[in-house]
Amino acid sequence: MTADEIRGEVQGNAPVPLSVLDLVTVSAGRTATEALRTSVELARLAESRGFHRFWVAEHHSMPGVASSSPAVILAHLAAHTDRIRLGSGGVMLPNHAPLVIAEQFGTLEAMAPGRIDLGLGRAPGTDGATAAALRRTDHLNEGADDFPEQLAELTRFLDDDFPDGHPYRRIHAVPGPVQATSPGGVQSPHRPPVWLLGSSGFSARLAAVLGLPFAFAHHFSARNTVPALELYRESFRPSAVLDRPYALIGVSALATDEEKEARRQVKAAALSMIRLRTGRPGLIPTPEEAEAHEFSPMEREFADSWNANVVHGTVDEVRAGLDDLQKRTGADELMITSNAPGTDVRLRSYELIADAYGLPAA
């Protein structure tokens, strides 16, 4: 596979492909059912406006984030879209048996041939106690430390190529390549491409050594973005998967018709992060709740620091911010996420961004 094949077509006058990361956020006064319906609306909008990918992330034990089961959500989105690439941003590999992930994403690939991405992370996507409950062990560092071995095992299951003598040689992920070797079997032309996700240098270096595409979480680790991407590019080794580096960055962005409204919305998102970071995760607060909240000096400092890395304001300001970020990082793709509480605000933001870049309306 080449970087051009991963990249896809650049739409409108955007400098690079634009994509969407959805956390399936649940705001105060709303249900998970409503949040999932919003995800469908957002995926359809992204498809109709020429966004390249639509990814969902794995999080656990967070009332305000209803994306604990990416594979289930992706199956639902596949049933409501036709063309846009769908994927995980990401599945947290240490939380799962590699065979289970290979089966889940083989099933998704069978449902939506040629449209599925498998993005993998090594963090738990939650707190330590929840991670222990997920993994049925208190030795949480084992999962992270064993990530390269788990990744190699998952890749073997996806390709169905364990060597002779391996204890898993006769175990097959189905749907998968083994079906082509059965009498009357037909080889599927597609296999979900694997991406590595990260917010530090570990996954950047591993993706480079293995010759895989890399997605960096700029939206919550902005100061590490440039060093991680430099490490990825400097260490990259061409592989059968990818001929040259391909780096995507996730960026939090919100465009509104009025700058004041953007500030109201991101203030609410910052309050949600404050509660999460202080061990009080909850539903995403409304802008009215955030305005009524008396921020302590420490909270205000955190909110200001957090929002400094959120590209927000009028659509012209957001486009300028996204263009500047792409130039500074050299990112091959921008994946935009918005945690604004209101459905209409989020949908409007993506519409404004699409308009700003001249993305065609289907």
Short mmCIF file of C-alpha atoms in Angstrom, two decimals:
data_model
loop_
_atom_site.label_atom_id
_atom_site.label_comp_id
_atom_site.label_asym_id
_atom_site.label_seq_id
_atom_site.Cartn_x
_atom_site.Cartn_y
_atom_site.Cartn_z
CA MET A 1 0.00 0.00 0.00
CA THR A 2 1.22 3.49 -0.75
CA ALA A 3 0.79 6.67 1.26
CA ASP A 4 -1.29 8.03 -1.62
CA GLU A 5 -3.73 5.10 -1.29
CA ILE A 6 -4.12 5.75 2.43
CA ARG A 7 -4.44 9.47 1.88
CA GLY A 8 -7.33 9.36 -0.53
CA GLU A 9 -8.49 12.37 -2.52
CA VAL A 10 -8.11 15.87 -1.11
CA GLN A 11 -11.46 17.61 -1.31
CA GLY A 12 -12.05 21.28 -2.14
CA ASN A 13 -9.18 23.60 -1.28
CA ALA A 14 -8.14 21.89 1.94
CA PRO A 15 -4.36 21.44 2.26
CA VAL A 16 -4.80 17.79 3.29
CA PRO A 17 -7.73 15.40 3.71
CA LEU A 18 -10.07 16.32 6.56
CA SER A 19 -11.66 13.64 8.74
CA VAL A 20 -13.82 13.35 11.85
CA LEU A 21 -13.26 11.80 15.28
CA ASP A 22 -16.45 11.28 17.27
CA LEU A 23 -16.48 10.47 21.00
CA VAL A 24 -20.26 9.92 21.10
CA THR A 25 -20.54 12.49 23.88
CA VAL A 26 -23.57 12.54 26.17
CA SER A 27 -24.54 16.00 27.39
CA ALA A 28 -26.54 16.89 30.48
CA GLY A 29 -30.23 16.36 29.75
CA ARG A 30 -29.60 13.83 26.98
CA THR A 31 -29.43 10.04 26.75
CA ALA A 32 -26.94 7.66 25.18
CA THR A 33 -29.60 6.81 22.61
CA GLU A 34 -29.72 10.45 21.54
CA ALA A 35 -25.91 10.63 21.46
CA LEU A 36 -25.73 7.61 19.16
CA ARG A 37 -28.36 9.10 16.88
CA THR A 38 -26.24 12.24 16.72
CA SER A 39 -23.25 10.11 15.68
CA VAL A 40 -25.28 8.75 12.77
CA GLU A 41 -26.27 12.29 11.77
CA LEU A 42 -22.67 13.40 12.00
CA ALA A 43 -21.38 10.43 9.95
CA ARG A 44 -23.93 11.11 7.24
CA LEU A 45 -23.00 14.79 7.20
CA ALA A 46 -19.29 13.94 7.03
CA GLU A 47 -19.93 11.58 4.12
CA SER A 48 -22.08 14.06 2.22
CA ARG A 49 -19.54 16.86 2.65
CA GLY A 50 -16.44 14.96 1.56
CA PHE A 51 -14.70 14.27 4.86
CA HIS A 52 -12.35 11.32 4.34
CA ARG A 53 -12.78 9.18 7.49
CA PHE A 54 -15.05 8.90 10.48
CA TRP A 55 -13.49 7.29 13.54
CA VAL A 56 -14.81 6.51 17.02
CA ALA A 57 -12.75 6.00 20.16
CA GLU A 58 -12.82 3.49 23.01
CA HIS A 59 -13.49 4.91 26.49
CA HIS A 60 -14.82 3.26 29.62
CA SER A 61 -16.56 4.28 32.85
CA MET A 62 -17.18 7.84 31.63
CA PRO A 63 -20.85 8.90 31.81
CA GLY A 64 -20.30 11.61 29.21
CA VAL A 65 -18.73 9.34 26.59
CA ALA A 66 -20.86 6.51 25.14
CA SER A 67 -18.17 4.90 22.99
CA SER A 68 -17.18 1.90 25.08
CA SER A 69 -17.76 -0.52 22.15
CA PRO A 70 -16.24 0.86 18.93
CA ALA A 71 -16.96 -2.26 16.86
CA VAL A 72 -20.66 -2.14 17.73
CA ILE A 73 -20.90 1.57 16.92
CA LEU A 74 -19.02 1.12 13.64
CA ALA A 75 -21.39 -1.63 12.56
CA HIS A 76 -24.29 0.74 13.20
CA LEU A 77 -22.60 3.54 11.25
CA ALA A 78 -21.78 1.20 8.38
CA ALA A 79 -25.49 0.46 8.03
CA HIS A 80 -26.25 4.19 7.68
CA THR A 81 -23.44 5.26 5.32
CA ASP A 82 -22.22 4.20 1.90
CA ARG A 83 -18.78 5.59 1.08
CA ILE A 84 -16.93 7.20 3.97
CA ARG A 85 -14.15 5.22 5.64
CA LEU A 86 -15.03 4.11 9.17
CA GLY A 87 -12.61 3.14 11.88
CA SER A 88 -11.44 3.05 15.45
CA GLY A 89 -9.47 5.90 16.87
CA GLY A 90 -8.87 3.69 18.57
CA VAL A 91 -9.39 0.24 20.01
CA MET A 92 -7.23 -0.13 23.11
CA LEU A 93 -5.43 -3.37 22.31
CA PRO A 94 -4.33 -4.32 25.87
CA ASN A 95 -8.02 -4.42 26.90
CA HIS A 96 -8.82 -7.24 24.46
CA ALA A 97 -7.62 -10.58 23.16
CA PRO A 98 -6.06 -10.02 19.71
CA LEU A 99 -8.21 -12.79 18.23
CA VAL A 100 -11.39 -11.03 19.34
CA ILE A 101 -10.32 -7.78 17.64
CA ALA A 102 -9.40 -9.66 14.45
CA GLU A 103 -12.83 -11.29 14.43
CA GLN A 104 -14.67 -8.04 15.12
CA PHE A 105 -12.89 -6.07 12.42
CA GLY A 106 -13.03 -8.96 9.97
CA THR A 107 -16.79 -8.86 10.47
CA LEU A 108 -16.85 -5.09 9.96
CA GLU A 109 -14.80 -5.46 6.79
CA ALA A 110 -17.31 -8.02 5.50
CA MET A 111 -20.12 -5.55 6.25
CA ALA A 112 -18.43 -2.56 4.62
CA PRO A 113 -15.74 -3.85 2.23
CA GLY A 114 -12.84 -1.50 1.71
CA ARG A 115 -14.09 1.07 4.21
CA ILE A 116 -12.74 -0.10 7.58
CA ASP A 117 -9.66 1.19 9.45
CA LEU A 118 -8.29 -0.50 12.58
CA GLY A 119 -6.62 2.11 14.78
CA LEU A 120 -4.93 0.70 17.88
CA GLY A 121 -3.79 2.30 21.12
CA ARG A 122 -1.86 0.97 24.12
CA ALA A 123 -3.50 3.08 26.85
CA PRO A 124 -6.52 1.68 28.72
CA GLY A 125 -8.89 4.50 27.76
CA THR A 126 -9.98 4.75 31.37
CA ASP A 127 -8.74 4.77 34.98
CA GLY A 128 -6.66 2.01 36.54
CA ALA A 129 -9.47 0.32 38.46
CA THR A 130 -11.66 0.10 35.35
CA ALA A 131 -8.73 -1.18 33.32
CA ALA A 132 -8.22 -3.93 35.90
CA ALA A 133 -11.88 -4.89 35.61
CA LEU A 134 -11.61 -5.00 31.82
CA ARG A 135 -8.45 -7.05 31.78
CA ARG A 136 -9.20 -9.25 34.83
CA THR A 137 -5.75 -8.50 36.22
CA ASP A 138 -4.08 -5.96 38.49
CA HIS A 139 -0.86 -6.11 36.47
CA LEU A 140 -1.78 -3.25 34.17
CA ASN A 141 1.74 -2.53 32.97
CA GLU A 142 1.86 -5.98 31.41
CA GLY A 143 -0.62 -4.92 28.74
CA ALA A 144 1.31 -1.79 27.79
CA ASP A 145 4.69 -3.49 27.94
CA ASP A 146 3.47 -6.39 25.81
CA PHE A 147 1.90 -4.12 23.21
CA PRO A 148 4.39 -4.97 20.38
CA GLU A 149 3.83 -8.69 20.96
CA GLN A 150 0.05 -8.25 21.07
CA LEU A 151 0.20 -6.21 17.87
CA ALA A 152 2.25 -8.91 16.14
CA GLU A 153 -0.26 -11.55 17.21
CA LEU A 154 -3.21 -9.49 15.99
CA THR A 155 -1.51 -8.93 12.63
CA ARG A 156 -0.92 -12.67 12.28
CA PHE A 157 -4.60 -13.33 12.91
CA LEU A 158 -5.62 -10.67 10.37
CA ASP A 159 -3.32 -12.17 7.74
CA ASP A 160 -3.86 -15.79 8.83
CA ASP A 161 -0.14 -16.49 8.56
CA PHE A 162 1.11 -17.99 11.81
CA PRO A 163 4.15 -20.12 10.96
CA ASP A 164 4.18 -23.91 11.14
CA GLY A 165 4.70 -25.09 14.69
CA HIS A 166 3.11 -22.02 16.27
CA PRO A 167 0.46 -22.96 18.85
CA TYR A 168 -2.05 -20.75 17.01
CA ARG A 169 -1.28 -22.13 13.54
CA ARG A 170 -4.63 -23.92 13.33
CA ILE A 171 -6.66 -21.06 14.81
CA HIS A 172 -8.30 -18.69 12.35
CA ALA A 173 -10.03 -15.33 12.66
CA VAL A 174 -13.33 -15.59 10.80
CA PRO A 175 -14.35 -13.70 8.71
CA GLY A 176 -10.84 -13.73 7.32
CA PRO A 177 -8.34 -15.11 4.77
CA VAL A 178 -8.84 -18.74 5.80
CA GLN A 179 -12.19 -18.74 4.05
CA ALA A 180 -10.42 -18.34 0.72
CA THR A 181 -8.50 -21.58 1.28
CA SER A 182 -11.62 -23.62 1.97
CA PRO A 183 -13.18 -25.55 -0.95
CA GLY A 184 -15.05 -23.06 -3.10
CA GLY A 185 -13.66 -20.16 -1.10
CA VAL A 186 -13.10 -16.72 -2.61
CA GLN A 187 -10.40 -14.36 -1.34
CA SER A 188 -11.68 -11.02 -0.10
CA PRO A 189 -9.69 -8.20 -1.74
CA HIS A 190 -9.67 -6.18 1.47
CA ARG A 191 -8.10 -6.39 4.91
CA PRO A 192 -8.54 -3.56 7.45
CA PRO A 193 -5.36 -1.45 7.47
CA VAL A 194 -3.77 -1.15 10.90
CA TRP A 195 -2.91 2.27 12.31
CA LEU A 196 -1.01 2.96 15.51
CA LEU A 197 -2.30 5.75 17.75
CA GLY A 198 -0.36 7.59 20.38
CA SER A 199 0.29 10.71 22.44
CA SER A 200 4.01 10.15 23.03
CA GLY A 201 7.08 8.78 21.31
CA PHE A 202 6.49 5.07 22.03
CA SER A 203 3.83 4.43 19.38
CA ALA A 204 5.49 6.89 17.01
CA ARG A 205 8.69 4.87 17.02
CA LEU A 206 6.87 1.53 16.84
CA ALA A 207 4.74 2.69 13.90
CA ALA A 208 7.89 3.88 12.16
CA VAL A 209 9.82 0.65 12.69
CA LEU A 210 6.88 -1.42 11.43
CA GLY A 211 6.15 0.91 8.52
CA LEU A 212 2.58 1.68 9.61
CA PRO A 213 0.50 4.86 9.40
CA PHE A 214 0.50 6.87 12.61
CA ALA A 215 -2.22 8.97 14.26
CA PHE A 216 -1.19 11.40 17.00
CA ALA A 217 -3.59 12.77 19.65
CA HIS A 218 -2.71 16.45 19.35
CA HIS A 219 -6.08 17.33 20.91
CA PHE A 220 -4.89 16.22 24.36
CA SER A 221 -1.11 16.13 24.05
CA ALA A 222 -0.29 19.19 21.96
CA ARG A 223 3.20 19.81 23.32
CA ASN A 224 4.33 16.35 22.19
CA THR A 225 2.99 16.60 18.65
CA VAL A 226 6.00 17.92 16.76
CA PRO A 227 8.60 15.77 18.59
CA ALA A 228 6.51 12.62 18.06
CA LEU A 229 5.98 13.30 14.36
CA GLU A 230 9.67 14.07 13.87
CA LEU A 231 10.57 10.80 15.59
CA TYR A 232 8.10 8.92 13.40
CA ARG A 233 9.45 10.37 10.17
CA GLU A 234 13.11 10.00 11.13
CA SER A 235 12.67 6.38 12.20
CA PHE A 236 10.34 5.26 9.40
CA ARG A 237 11.16 2.11 7.50
CA PRO A 238 9.24 1.36 4.29
CA SER A 239 7.22 -1.83 4.51
CA ALA A 240 4.84 -3.97 2.50
CA VAL A 241 2.12 -1.89 4.15
CA LEU A 242 3.38 1.63 3.50
CA ASP A 243 6.06 3.10 1.24
CA ARG A 244 6.63 6.35 3.15
CA PRO A 245 5.48 8.00 6.41
CA TYR A 246 1.84 8.97 6.78
CA ALA A 247 0.91 10.98 9.85
CA LEU A 248 -2.58 12.02 10.89
CA ILE A 249 -3.22 14.30 13.85
CA GLY A 250 -6.39 14.63 15.89
CA VAL A 251 -7.31 18.24 16.60
CA SER A 252 -10.13 19.71 18.65
CA ALA A 253 -11.90 22.42 16.67
CA LEU A 254 -15.20 24.29 16.86
CA ALA A 255 -16.49 26.86 14.40
CA THR A 256 -19.51 29.01 15.19
CA ASP A 257 -21.26 31.92 13.52
CA GLU A 258 -20.21 34.19 16.38
CA GLU A 259 -16.89 34.10 18.25
CA LYS A 260 -18.61 34.61 21.61
CA GLU A 261 -20.63 31.43 21.14
CA ALA A 262 -17.49 29.42 20.45
CA ARG A 263 -16.00 30.60 23.75
CA ARG A 264 -19.18 29.56 25.60
CA GLN A 265 -19.08 26.09 24.11
CA VAL A 266 -15.40 25.35 24.72
CA LYS A 267 -15.71 26.61 28.30
CA ALA A 268 -18.24 23.84 28.92
CA ALA A 269 -15.94 21.25 27.33
CA ALA A 270 -13.06 22.45 29.51
CA LEU A 271 -15.19 22.10 32.65
CA SER A 272 -15.92 18.52 31.61
CA MET A 273 -12.18 17.82 31.33
CA ILE A 274 -11.53 19.41 34.73
CA ARG A 275 -14.03 17.05 36.31
CA LEU A 276 -12.54 14.07 34.49
CA ARG A 277 -8.96 14.93 35.48
CA THR A 278 -9.99 15.36 39.13
CA GLY A 279 -11.72 11.98 39.31
CA ARG A 280 -15.28 13.28 38.90
CA PRO A 281 -16.30 12.24 35.38
CA GLY A 282 -19.86 13.06 34.45
CA LEU A 283 -22.11 14.13 31.61
CA ILE A 284 -20.86 16.95 29.39
CA PRO A 285 -22.07 20.16 31.06
CA THR A 286 -24.14 22.70 29.18
CA PRO A 287 -22.76 26.17 28.44
CA GLU A 288 -25.24 27.56 30.98
CA GLU A 289 -23.86 25.23 33.64
CA ALA A 290 -20.31 26.26 32.81
CA GLU A 291 -21.21 29.95 32.97
CA ALA A 292 -22.74 29.47 36.42
CA HIS A 293 -19.71 27.51 37.68
CA GLU A 294 -17.24 29.41 39.85
CA PHE A 295 -13.84 28.31 38.55
CA SER A 296 -11.11 28.19 41.17
CA PRO A 297 -7.77 29.76 40.17
CA MET A 298 -6.38 26.30 39.46
CA GLU A 299 -9.42 25.35 37.40
CA ARG A 300 -9.25 28.58 35.43
CA GLU A 301 -5.58 28.00 34.69
CA PHE A 302 -6.35 24.49 33.46
CA ALA A 303 -9.28 25.69 31.32
CA ASP A 304 -7.18 28.42 29.72
CA SER A 305 -4.37 25.97 29.02
CA TRP A 306 -6.76 23.36 27.62
CA ASN A 307 -8.62 25.79 25.38
CA ALA A 308 -5.38 27.23 24.04
CA ASN A 309 -5.09 24.01 22.05
CA VAL A 310 -8.71 24.04 20.84
CA VAL A 311 -9.04 25.76 17.47
CA HIS A 312 -12.22 27.76 17.99
CA GLY A 313 -13.98 30.92 16.93
CA THR A 314 -15.52 32.08 13.69
CA VAL A 315 -15.08 29.90 10.66
CA ASP A 316 -12.33 32.18 9.30
CA GLU A 317 -10.45 31.90 12.60
CA VAL A 318 -10.85 28.13 12.64
CA ARG A 319 -9.65 27.72 9.08
CA ALA A 320 -6.62 29.91 9.81
CA GLY A 321 -5.88 27.87 12.93
CA LEU A 322 -6.18 24.53 11.13
CA ASP A 323 -4.03 25.73 8.24
CA ASP A 324 -1.35 26.96 10.64
CA LEU A 325 -1.38 23.69 12.58
CA GLN A 326 -1.01 21.65 9.40
CA LYS A 327 1.93 23.78 8.26
CA ARG A 328 3.66 23.60 11.65
CA THR A 329 3.33 19.84 11.94
CA GLY A 330 3.42 18.75 8.30
CA ALA A 331 0.48 16.46 9.04
CA ASP A 332 -0.75 14.41 6.09
CA GLU A 333 -4.32 14.49 7.40
CA LEU A 334 -6.32 16.42 10.00
CA MET A 335 -8.95 14.58 12.04
CA ILE A 336 -11.29 17.07 13.67
CA THR A 337 -13.14 16.38 16.91
CA SER A 338 -15.70 18.58 18.62
CA ASN A 339 -17.00 18.04 22.13
CA ALA A 340 -19.54 20.86 22.10
CA PRO A 341 -22.55 19.82 24.20
CA GLY A 342 -25.24 20.69 21.68
CA THR A 343 -25.96 18.54 18.64
CA ASP A 344 -26.87 21.51 16.46
CA VAL A 345 -23.69 23.33 17.42
CA ARG A 346 -21.50 20.36 16.50
CA LEU A 347 -23.24 19.73 13.19
CA ARG A 348 -23.10 23.41 12.33
CA SER A 349 -19.36 23.48 13.09
CA TYR A 350 -18.59 20.71 10.62
CA GLU A 351 -20.80 22.36 8.01
CA LEU A 352 -18.96 25.67 8.46
CA ILE A 353 -15.57 23.98 8.20
CA ALA A 354 -16.65 22.11 5.07
CA ASP A 355 -17.86 25.38 3.54
CA ALA A 356 -14.63 27.16 4.45
CA TYR A 357 -12.59 24.59 2.54
CA GLY A 358 -14.99 24.30 -0.35
CA LEU A 359 -15.75 20.65 0.35
CA PRO A 360 -18.42 19.59 -2.12
CA ALA A 361 -21.96 18.90 -0.96
CA ALA A 362 -23.31 15.61 -2.26
#
